[in-house]
Coordinates of C-alpha atoms in Angstrom, one line a residue:
Chain U
M649 CA 198.9 265.2 -85.6
K650 CA 199.5 261.6 -85.0
R651 CA 196.9 259.0 -85.9
R652 CA 196.4 258.1 -82.2
D653 CA 195.9 261.8 -81.4
F654 CA 193.5 262.2 -84.3
F655 CA 191.3 259.5 -82.9
K656 CA 191.7 260.7 -79.4
Y657 CA 190.8 264.3 -79.9
G658 CA 188.7 263.8 -83.0
L659 CA 186.4 261.2 -81.3
G660 CA 186.5 263.3 -78.1
S661 CA 185.3 266.4 -79.9
A662 CA 182.6 264.5 -81.8
G663 CA 181.4 263.1 -78.5
V664 CA 181.2 266.5 -76.9
A665 CA 179.4 267.9 -80.0
V666 CA 176.9 265.0 -79.9
S667 CA 176.3 265.3 -76.2
G668 CA 176.0 269.1 -76.7
G669 CA 173.4 268.6 -79.4
I670 CA 171.4 266.2 -77.3
T671 CA 171.4 268.3 -74.2
G672 CA 171.1 271.6 -76.0
R673 CA 172.7 273.5 -73.2
A674 CA 175.9 271.6 -72.6
G675 CA 177.7 274.5 -70.9
E676 CA 175.1 274.9 -68.2
I677 CA 174.9 271.2 -67.6
N678 CA 178.7 271.0 -67.2
Y679 CA 178.6 273.6 -64.5
V680 CA 175.8 271.9 -62.7
S681 CA 177.5 268.5 -62.7
Q682 CA 180.8 270.1 -61.5
A683 CA 179.0 271.9 -58.6
S684 CA 179.8 268.8 -56.5
H685 CA 183.4 270.1 -56.3
F686 CA 182.1 272.7 -53.8
Q687 CA 179.5 270.7 -51.9
H688 CA 179.9 269.9 -48.2
P689 CA 179.9 266.2 -47.1
W690 CA 176.6 264.4 -47.2
W691 CA 176.0 264.7 -43.5
V692 CA 175.9 268.5 -43.7
K693 CA 172.3 269.8 -43.9
E694 CA 171.3 273.1 -45.6
I695 CA 168.9 275.3 -43.6
E696 CA 167.1 278.5 -44.3
K697 CA 168.5 280.6 -41.4
P698 CA 171.6 280.2 -39.3
K699 CA 170.8 278.2 -36.1
L700 CA 172.0 280.8 -33.7
G701 CA 169.5 283.4 -34.5
I702 CA 169.6 287.2 -34.7
D703 CA 167.4 289.6 -32.8
D704 CA 166.5 292.1 -35.5
R705 CA 165.5 294.8 -33.0
I706 CA 169.0 294.9 -31.6
Y707 CA 171.5 293.6 -34.2
S708 CA 173.1 296.5 -36.0
R709 CA 176.4 297.6 -37.5
F710 CA 179.4 297.5 -35.2
E711 CA 182.0 300.2 -34.7
A712 CA 185.3 298.6 -35.4
R713 CA 187.1 300.8 -32.8
K714 CA 185.1 298.9 -30.1
N715 CA 186.9 295.6 -30.9
V716 CA 189.5 294.4 -28.5
F717 CA 192.4 295.4 -30.7
G718 CA 191.1 299.0 -31.0
S719 CA 190.2 299.5 -27.3
M720 CA 192.4 297.2 -25.3
A721 CA 193.7 300.1 -23.2
K722 CA 190.2 301.1 -22.3
Y723 CA 189.0 297.6 -21.4
Y724 CA 192.1 296.4 -19.6
G725 CA 193.4 299.7 -18.1
I726 CA 196.4 301.5 -19.4
D727 CA 198.5 300.9 -16.3
N728 CA 197.7 297.2 -16.4
L729 CA 198.6 297.1 -20.0
R730 CA 202.0 298.7 -19.3
E731 CA 202.7 296.3 -16.6
L732 CA 201.7 293.4 -18.8
S733 CA 204.0 294.7 -21.6
R734 CA 206.9 295.0 -19.1
R735 CA 206.4 291.4 -17.9
S736 CA 206.1 290.2 -21.5
E737 CA 209.5 291.8 -22.4
E738 CA 211.2 290.2 -19.4
K739 CA 209.8 286.8 -20.2
T740 CA 210.8 287.1 -23.8
K741 CA 214.4 287.8 -22.7
K742 CA 214.4 285.0 -20.2
Y743 CA 213.0 282.5 -22.8
Y744 CA 215.8 283.6 -25.3
Q745 CA 218.4 282.9 -22.6
E746 CA 216.9 279.6 -21.7
K747 CA 216.7 278.7 -25.5
R748 CA 213.2 277.5 -24.7
P749 CA 211.8 275.6 -27.8
G750 CA 209.1 277.6 -29.5
Y751 CA 210.4 280.9 -28.1
R752 CA 213.9 281.0 -29.6
L753 CA 215.1 283.6 -32.1
E754 CA 214.4 281.3 -35.1
D755 CA 210.8 280.5 -33.9
R756 CA 210.0 284.2 -33.4
A757 CA 211.6 285.1 -36.8
L758 CA 209.5 282.5 -38.5
A759 CA 206.3 283.9 -36.9
D760 CA 207.1 287.5 -37.9
A761 CA 208.2 286.5 -41.4
A762 CA 205.0 284.6 -42.1
W763 CA 203.1 287.9 -41.8
V764 CA 205.0 289.3 -44.8
I765 CA 202.2 289.3 -47.4
S766 CA 199.5 290.1 -44.8
R767 CA 201.4 293.3 -44.0
Q768 CA 201.0 294.5 -47.6
G769 CA 197.3 295.2 -47.1
G770 CA 194.9 297.0 -44.8
L771 CA 191.4 298.5 -45.2
N772 CA 191.4 299.9 -48.7
R773 CA 195.2 299.8 -48.7
G774 CA 197.8 297.9 -50.7
T775 CA 196.7 294.4 -51.6
R776 CA 193.2 295.2 -50.2
S777 CA 192.7 298.2 -52.4
W778 CA 189.0 298.7 -53.3
T779 CA 189.9 299.7 -56.9
R780 CA 191.9 297.9 -59.5
N781 CA 195.6 297.5 -59.2
F782 CA 196.8 296.4 -62.7
V783 CA 194.4 294.0 -64.3
T784 CA 193.1 294.8 -67.8
T785 CA 189.4 295.5 -67.9
P786 CA 187.1 294.2 -70.6
E787 CA 186.6 297.8 -71.7
E788 CA 190.3 298.1 -72.3
R789 CA 190.3 294.8 -74.1
G790 CA 187.5 296.1 -76.3
V791 CA 185.1 293.3 -75.3
D792 CA 181.9 293.1 -73.3
K793 CA 182.0 292.3 -69.6
Y794 CA 181.6 288.7 -68.5
K795 CA 178.0 287.5 -68.9
A796 CA 176.7 284.2 -67.5
S797 CA 173.9 282.7 -65.5
P798 CA 174.2 283.2 -61.7
S799 CA 175.0 279.5 -61.2
Q800 CA 177.8 279.7 -63.9
A801 CA 179.1 282.8 -62.3
A802 CA 179.1 281.2 -58.8
H803 CA 180.9 278.2 -60.2
L804 CA 183.5 280.4 -62.0
I805 CA 184.2 282.4 -58.8
K806 CA 184.5 279.3 -56.6
T807 CA 186.9 277.7 -59.1
A808 CA 189.0 280.9 -59.2
A809 CA 188.9 281.2 -55.4
R810 CA 190.1 277.6 -55.0
Y811 CA 192.9 278.4 -57.5
F812 CA 194.0 281.4 -55.4
G813 CA 194.1 279.3 -52.2
A814 CA 190.5 279.0 -50.7
A815 CA 189.7 275.8 -49.0
T816 CA 186.0 276.4 -49.2
T817 CA 184.0 279.2 -50.7
G818 CA 180.4 280.3 -50.3
V819 CA 178.2 283.1 -51.6
A820 CA 175.7 285.1 -49.6
L821 CA 173.5 288.1 -50.1
L822 CA 175.3 290.8 -48.2
D823 CA 173.6 291.7 -44.9
H824 CA 174.7 295.4 -44.4
R825 CA 174.6 294.8 -40.6
H826 CA 177.7 292.6 -40.9
I827 CA 179.7 295.6 -42.2
H828 CA 181.3 297.9 -39.7
S829 CA 179.7 301.4 -39.3
E830 CA 183.1 303.0 -39.0
E831 CA 186.7 302.0 -39.2
R832 CA 190.0 303.9 -39.3
G833 CA 188.1 307.0 -38.0
K834 CA 185.9 307.1 -41.1
K835 CA 182.2 306.2 -41.6
I836 CA 181.6 303.3 -43.9
V837 CA 178.4 304.0 -45.9
F838 CA 176.4 302.4 -48.7
E839 CA 175.6 304.8 -51.6
K840 CA 174.5 304.7 -55.1
A841 CA 177.9 304.8 -56.8
D842 CA 179.6 303.1 -59.8
E843 CA 182.8 302.4 -57.9
P844 CA 183.8 302.2 -54.3
Y845 CA 185.8 305.3 -53.0
E846 CA 187.2 306.9 -50.0
N847 CA 187.5 310.6 -49.0
D848 CA 188.5 312.4 -45.8
T849 CA 185.3 311.6 -43.9
K850 CA 183.8 308.4 -45.3
M851 CA 184.4 305.2 -47.2
V852 CA 181.7 304.4 -49.8
I853 CA 180.6 300.9 -50.8
P854 CA 178.3 301.0 -53.9
K855 CA 174.8 299.7 -53.2
K856 CA 175.1 297.5 -56.2
C857 CA 177.6 295.3 -54.3
K858 CA 174.9 292.9 -53.2
Y859 CA 177.0 289.8 -52.9
A860 CA 179.5 288.6 -50.4
I861 CA 182.0 285.9 -51.3
A862 CA 183.1 284.2 -48.1
M863 CA 186.2 282.0 -48.1
T864 CA 188.1 279.8 -45.7
V865 CA 191.9 279.4 -45.8
L866 CA 193.3 276.3 -44.2
M867 CA 195.9 277.0 -41.4
P868 CA 198.9 274.7 -40.9
I869 CA 197.7 272.2 -38.3
D870 CA 201.2 271.1 -37.2
N871 CA 202.0 274.7 -36.3
I872 CA 198.7 275.4 -34.4
A873 CA 199.2 272.1 -32.5
C874 CA 202.3 273.7 -30.9
S875 CA 200.2 276.4 -29.2
P876 CA 201.0 278.5 -27.3
T877 CA 204.4 279.1 -28.9
A878 CA 205.8 281.3 -31.7
I879 CA 205.5 278.2 -34.0
S880 CA 201.7 278.3 -33.6
S881 CA 201.8 282.0 -34.1
A882 CA 203.6 281.4 -37.4
G883 CA 200.6 279.2 -38.3
S884 CA 198.1 282.0 -37.8
S885 CA 200.3 284.6 -39.6
M886 CA 200.7 282.2 -42.5
G887 CA 196.9 281.9 -42.7
Y888 CA 196.6 285.6 -42.8
S889 CA 199.2 286.0 -45.5
R890 CA 197.5 283.4 -47.6
C891 CA 194.1 285.2 -47.1
E892 CA 195.8 288.4 -48.3
F893 CA 197.0 286.7 -51.5
L894 CA 193.6 285.1 -52.0
V895 CA 191.4 288.2 -51.7
A896 CA 193.8 290.3 -53.7
G897 CA 193.9 287.8 -56.5
L898 CA 190.2 287.1 -56.5
A899 CA 189.3 290.9 -56.5
E900 CA 191.6 291.5 -59.5
F901 CA 190.0 288.5 -61.3
I902 CA 186.5 289.9 -60.7
R903 CA 187.6 293.4 -61.9
G904 CA 189.1 291.7 -65.0
L905 CA 185.6 290.3 -65.7
G906 CA 184.3 293.9 -65.6
Y907 CA 182.7 294.0 -62.1
T908 CA 183.4 295.8 -58.8
A909 CA 185.3 293.9 -56.1
I910 CA 186.1 294.9 -52.5
P911 CA 188.6 292.6 -50.8
S912 CA 188.7 292.2 -47.1
V913 CA 190.2 290.0 -44.4
N914 CA 189.4 290.9 -40.8
D915 CA 188.7 294.5 -41.7
L916 CA 185.5 296.1 -43.1
G917 CA 183.1 293.7 -41.3
S918 CA 182.6 290.4 -39.6
S919 CA 184.0 287.6 -41.7
V920 CA 182.4 285.1 -39.3
A921 CA 178.9 286.4 -39.8
V922 CA 179.3 286.5 -43.6
A923 CA 180.8 283.0 -43.6
V924 CA 177.9 281.6 -41.5
D925 CA 175.4 283.2 -44.0
A926 CA 177.3 281.7 -46.9
G927 CA 177.1 278.2 -45.4
L928 CA 180.8 277.7 -44.7
G929 CA 180.2 276.6 -41.1
E930 CA 178.5 277.2 -37.8
L931 CA 179.3 279.5 -34.9
G932 CA 181.0 277.5 -32.2
R933 CA 181.6 277.9 -28.5
T934 CA 184.6 280.1 -29.3
N935 CA 182.3 282.5 -31.0
R936 CA 184.2 281.8 -34.2
L937 CA 183.4 279.7 -37.3
I938 CA 183.8 276.0 -37.2
S939 CA 183.7 274.4 -40.6
P940 CA 182.5 270.8 -41.1
E941 CA 185.6 270.0 -43.2
Y942 CA 188.4 271.7 -41.2
G943 CA 186.9 272.6 -37.8
P944 CA 188.2 275.9 -36.5
M945 CA 191.6 275.4 -38.3
V946 CA 190.7 278.2 -40.8
R947 CA 191.2 281.9 -41.4
L948 CA 188.4 283.7 -43.0
C949 CA 188.2 286.4 -45.7
K950 CA 185.7 287.9 -48.0
V951 CA 185.1 289.9 -51.2
L952 CA 182.1 292.1 -51.8
T953 CA 181.0 292.3 -55.4
D954 CA 178.2 293.2 -57.8
L955 CA 178.7 290.1 -60.0
P956 CA 175.3 288.3 -59.8
M957 CA 175.7 284.8 -58.4
T958 CA 173.6 282.0 -57.0
V959 CA 173.7 282.2 -53.2
D960 CA 174.4 279.4 -50.8
K961 CA 172.4 278.5 -47.7
P962 CA 173.5 278.4 -44.1
I963 CA 174.3 274.9 -42.8
D964 CA 173.7 272.7 -39.8
F965 CA 176.0 269.8 -39.0
G966 CA 175.1 269.4 -35.3
L967 CA 177.9 271.6 -34.1
M968 CA 175.8 273.6 -31.6
E969 CA 174.8 270.4 -29.8
F970 CA 178.4 269.2 -29.9
C971 CA 179.7 272.4 -28.4
K972 CA 177.1 272.2 -25.6
V973 CA 178.7 269.0 -24.2
C974 CA 182.3 269.4 -25.3
K975 CA 183.8 272.5 -23.7
R976 CA 187.3 271.4 -24.6
C977 CA 188.2 274.9 -25.8
A978 CA 187.0 276.5 -22.6
E979 CA 189.0 273.9 -20.5
A980 CA 192.2 274.5 -22.6
C981 CA 191.9 278.3 -22.5
P982 CA 194.7 279.6 -20.2
S983 CA 193.0 283.0 -19.8
G984 CA 189.5 281.6 -19.1
C985 CA 187.9 283.9 -21.7
I986 CA 185.7 281.2 -23.3
S987 CA 182.2 280.6 -21.9
Y988 CA 181.4 277.4 -19.9
E989 CA 177.7 278.1 -20.2
D990 CA 175.7 275.1 -21.4
E991 CA 173.5 277.2 -23.7
P992 CA 174.4 280.1 -26.0
S993 CA 172.6 283.3 -25.2
F994 CA 172.0 286.9 -26.3
E995 CA 173.9 288.2 -23.3
I996 CA 177.2 289.9 -24.3
K997 CA 180.4 289.9 -22.1
G998 CA 181.3 293.5 -22.9
E999 CA 181.4 296.3 -25.4
W1000 CA 183.8 294.3 -27.6
N1001 CA 181.0 291.9 -28.5
N1002 CA 178.4 293.0 -31.1
P1003 CA 175.0 292.4 -29.4
G1004 CA 171.8 291.1 -31.0
H1005 CA 172.9 287.6 -32.0
K1006 CA 172.9 284.4 -30.0
A1007 CA 176.4 283.1 -29.2
W1008 CA 178.8 281.9 -26.5
F1009 CA 180.3 285.3 -26.1
E1010 CA 184.0 285.5 -25.1
D1011 CA 185.9 287.8 -22.7
S1012 CA 188.2 289.1 -25.4
P1013 CA 190.4 291.4 -23.2
K1014 CA 191.4 288.3 -21.2
C1015 CA 192.3 286.5 -24.4
L1016 CA 194.4 289.4 -25.7
A1017 CA 196.1 289.9 -22.3
Y1018 CA 197.2 286.2 -22.4
W1019 CA 198.6 286.7 -25.9
E1020 CA 200.9 289.3 -24.3
E1021 CA 201.5 287.2 -21.2
S1022 CA 202.6 284.2 -23.2
T1023 CA 204.8 286.4 -25.4
S1024 CA 203.7 284.5 -28.5
G1025 CA 200.0 284.6 -28.9
C1026 CA 197.8 281.6 -28.3
S1027 CA 195.7 279.2 -30.4
N1028 CA 194.8 276.6 -27.8
C1029 CA 191.1 276.7 -28.5
I1030 CA 191.8 275.9 -32.2
A1031 CA 194.3 273.1 -31.4
V1032 CA 192.1 271.2 -29.0
C1033 CA 188.8 271.3 -30.8
P1034 CA 187.7 267.8 -31.7
W1035 CA 186.7 269.0 -35.2
T1036 CA 190.4 269.9 -35.9
K1037 CA 191.7 266.8 -37.7
K1038 CA 194.0 266.0 -40.5
D1039 CA 191.5 263.5 -41.8
K1040 CA 194.1 260.9 -42.8
T1041 CA 192.0 258.1 -41.4
V1042 CA 188.4 257.2 -42.1
I1043 CA 187.5 257.1 -38.4
H1044 CA 187.3 261.0 -38.3
E1045 CA 184.8 261.1 -41.2
I1046 CA 182.7 258.4 -39.5
V1047 CA 182.7 260.3 -36.2
K1048 CA 181.9 263.6 -37.8
A1049 CA 179.0 262.0 -39.7
A1050 CA 177.7 260.2 -36.6
S1051 CA 177.9 263.4 -34.5
A1052 CA 176.0 265.3 -37.1
K1053 CA 173.2 262.7 -37.3
I1054 CA 173.1 261.3 -33.7
P1055 CA 173.8 264.2 -31.2
A1056 CA 173.3 261.7 -28.3
L1057 CA 176.8 260.3 -29.1
D1058 CA 178.6 263.7 -28.8
A1059 CA 179.7 263.2 -25.2
F1060 CA 181.1 259.8 -26.0
F1061 CA 183.0 261.0 -29.0
N1062 CA 184.4 263.9 -27.1
S1063 CA 185.7 261.6 -24.3
M1064 CA 187.1 259.1 -26.9
D1065 CA 188.9 262.0 -28.7
K1066 CA 190.5 262.9 -25.4
S1067 CA 191.5 259.3 -24.6
F1068 CA 193.1 259.0 -28.1
G1069 CA 195.3 261.9 -27.2
Y1070 CA 194.1 264.4 -29.8
G1071 CA 194.6 268.1 -29.0
R1072 CA 197.7 267.6 -26.9
Q1073 CA 200.4 270.2 -27.3
K1074 CA 203.0 269.1 -29.9
S1075 CA 206.8 269.8 -29.6
A1076 CA 207.9 273.0 -31.3
E1077 CA 211.4 271.5 -31.5
K1078 CA 210.1 268.5 -33.5
W1079 CA 208.3 270.9 -35.8
W1080 CA 211.6 271.9 -37.3
K1081 CA 212.5 268.3 -37.9
T1082 CA 209.2 267.4 -39.6
N1083 CA 208.9 267.0 -43.4
H1084 CA 206.0 269.6 -44.0
F1085 CA 203.9 270.2 -47.0
E1086 CA 204.1 273.5 -48.8
Y1087 CA 202.7 276.3 -46.6
G1088 CA 202.3 273.6 -43.9
I1089 CA 199.0 272.5 -45.2
D1090 CA 197.7 269.4 -47.0
T1091 CA 195.6 271.0 -49.9
A1092 CA 194.0 267.6 -50.7
Q1093 CA 192.2 267.6 -47.3
G1094 CA 188.5 267.9 -47.4
K1095 CA 188.2 267.7 -51.2
G1096 CA 186.5 264.3 -51.3
Chain K
M866 CA 189.8 209.6 -46.0
K867 CA 191.2 206.4 -47.4
D868 CA 189.3 203.2 -46.8
N869 CA 190.6 199.8 -48.1
N870 CA 192.3 201.6 -51.0
S871 CA 189.1 201.4 -52.9
Y872 CA 187.3 204.8 -52.4
W873 CA 187.6 208.2 -50.8
I874 CA 185.3 209.8 -48.4
L875 CA 185.3 213.6 -48.5
K876 CA 183.7 215.3 -45.5
I877 CA 182.5 218.8 -46.1
R878 CA 181.6 220.6 -42.9
K879 CA 178.8 223.1 -43.3
R880 CA 179.3 226.0 -40.9
P881 CA 176.3 228.0 -39.7
F882 CA 175.6 231.3 -41.3
Y883 CA 176.5 233.3 -38.2
I884 CA 180.1 232.0 -38.2
W885 CA 180.7 233.4 -41.7
L886 CA 179.1 236.7 -40.6
L887 CA 181.3 236.9 -37.5
R888 CA 184.4 236.2 -39.7
F889 CA 183.4 238.9 -42.1
L890 CA 182.8 241.4 -39.3
W891 CA 186.1 240.4 -37.7
I892 CA 188.0 241.2 -40.9
V893 CA 186.2 244.5 -41.3
W894 CA 187.0 245.3 -37.7
L895 CA 190.7 244.5 -38.3
V896 CA 190.9 246.5 -41.5
F897 CA 189.3 249.4 -39.7
W898 CA 191.8 249.5 -36.9
A899 CA 194.8 248.9 -39.2
E900 CA 193.7 251.8 -41.3
A901 CA 193.2 253.9 -38.1
A902 CA 196.7 253.0 -37.0
L903 CA 198.3 253.9 -40.3
G904 CA 196.3 257.1 -40.5
S905 CA 197.3 258.1 -37.0
K906 CA 200.9 257.5 -37.9
A907 CA 200.5 259.8 -40.9
E908 CA 198.8 262.4 -38.7
L909 CA 201.7 262.3 -36.2
E910 CA 199.3 261.3 -33.4
P911 CA 201.4 258.8 -31.3
R912 CA 198.8 258.0 -28.7
A913 CA 196.1 257.4 -31.3
L914 CA 198.6 255.2 -33.2
V915 CA 199.4 253.1 -30.1
I916 CA 195.8 252.6 -29.1
S917 CA 194.7 251.7 -32.6
L918 CA 197.6 249.3 -32.9
I919 CA 196.8 247.6 -29.5
I920 CA 193.1 247.2 -30.5
F921 CA 194.2 245.8 -33.8
L922 CA 196.7 243.3 -32.3
V923 CA 194.4 242.2 -29.5
S924 CA 191.5 241.7 -32.0
L925 CA 193.8 239.8 -34.4
L926 CA 195.1 237.5 -31.7
T927 CA 191.8 236.9 -30.0
G928 CA 190.2 236.1 -33.4
L929 CA 193.0 233.7 -34.3
A930 CA 192.8 232.0 -30.9
L931 CA 189.0 231.5 -31.3
W932 CA 189.5 230.2 -34.8
L933 CA 192.1 227.7 -33.7
L934 CA 189.9 226.7 -30.8
G935 CA 187.1 226.0 -33.3
I936 CA 189.4 223.9 -35.5
K937 CA 190.5 221.9 -32.4
R938 CA 186.9 221.3 -31.3
F939 CA 186.0 220.2 -34.8
K940 CA 188.8 217.6 -34.9
K941 CA 187.6 216.1 -31.7

């Protein structure tokens, strides 16, 4: 060891030892001081219950087959669906011939290819397996399982989640009502069991899995800004593929600590509801999560576990008040599926909505029909939201903070946002000429 | 000012407090819009860039004009 290194490390170690001696519980204090890594900006307020309340008499577990993907034929009519599909095929060919930017072969190939990791998993399948894949357990290593205080465990999990690609992470006590009652033709039940399992009739989640880790994954904003084209579709699929890697990695990490982990993306239950409980954002006009850091530019995923952790609280950053006056998503929606109502309500639009919670419910079959009609999917509501920003200038932070604290300014901010040209569709052709970050996202965004 | 080559008279003009405050606010305003323009460029937001740049340039020129006007008035 060089003399300089001796002083550097020697004095450093002595310093740590002294400070440890003074504090007595240095490890715990370090975790507390580093908790700021995962805090929301100062203008975000923690609250006891989510702002858009739940009617406990009505809210219950949702049957996954009722969602729009599972029952589109029923909601839209099988003949209408066939006709839609025929039109979509015709349009696709026409767009190819025209070499229309955003709908060319290379654009579509990119959109399909970005699903590559997401396609490796499904409910208790592949990367989303409910049991361990390859990780060595503490038992196999001949050591005790991971033991720490709940706050240390929460910090550990949030750090690991960030490492695997989470933009933000929150922990909530699992509300069983957020979990589907059935999926893939099988009942999903909570039972006293050591490990999750699946047989011919049911899928069993151990009752000991009391915690839900909710995570956001940032989507590439330059892609989504090209909506509705295959380039924006590639943005969504990239988000899903990164979710897949994240939940698979985090679940294996938790199993490696000696605990149970059930990874999930859009399957198993409502990621939005879990994320709202875990304080990752608020429910917006689109009936989806809007995060204070990234707006709606996120995909959500979750991991259920029995590792005891400190739970986070729901948050309020004035989004509901903002959504009441903004309505940009509803104006930009080509299918007209987003509500224009001033106030959120308990009134659902159809069977595809889970009743019993207050929201601006959407007409999902119209949305999905437009995905087919456009031949490429659509993310207009995400692209135009004033909370969708790259945050490269301080003006966005000032506006967000002011909106959270002074709702009277919301209408003004919204009209300024429009005047400054935010939310306009970007050129898919230019996308190919832009010098993008890895995965199309700036991982430094929203990290303080 | 030289007077009969025997002594100098140095005039120090004391400006009112609000002038200094206005100058400070003007500089903060300019920095704010310059930063917004640079940020908008990085965000690939052309319209936001143009508007920020126009606000910056108009504020800069107006401020300079007022400043020069003040100097001229003082010299009179």
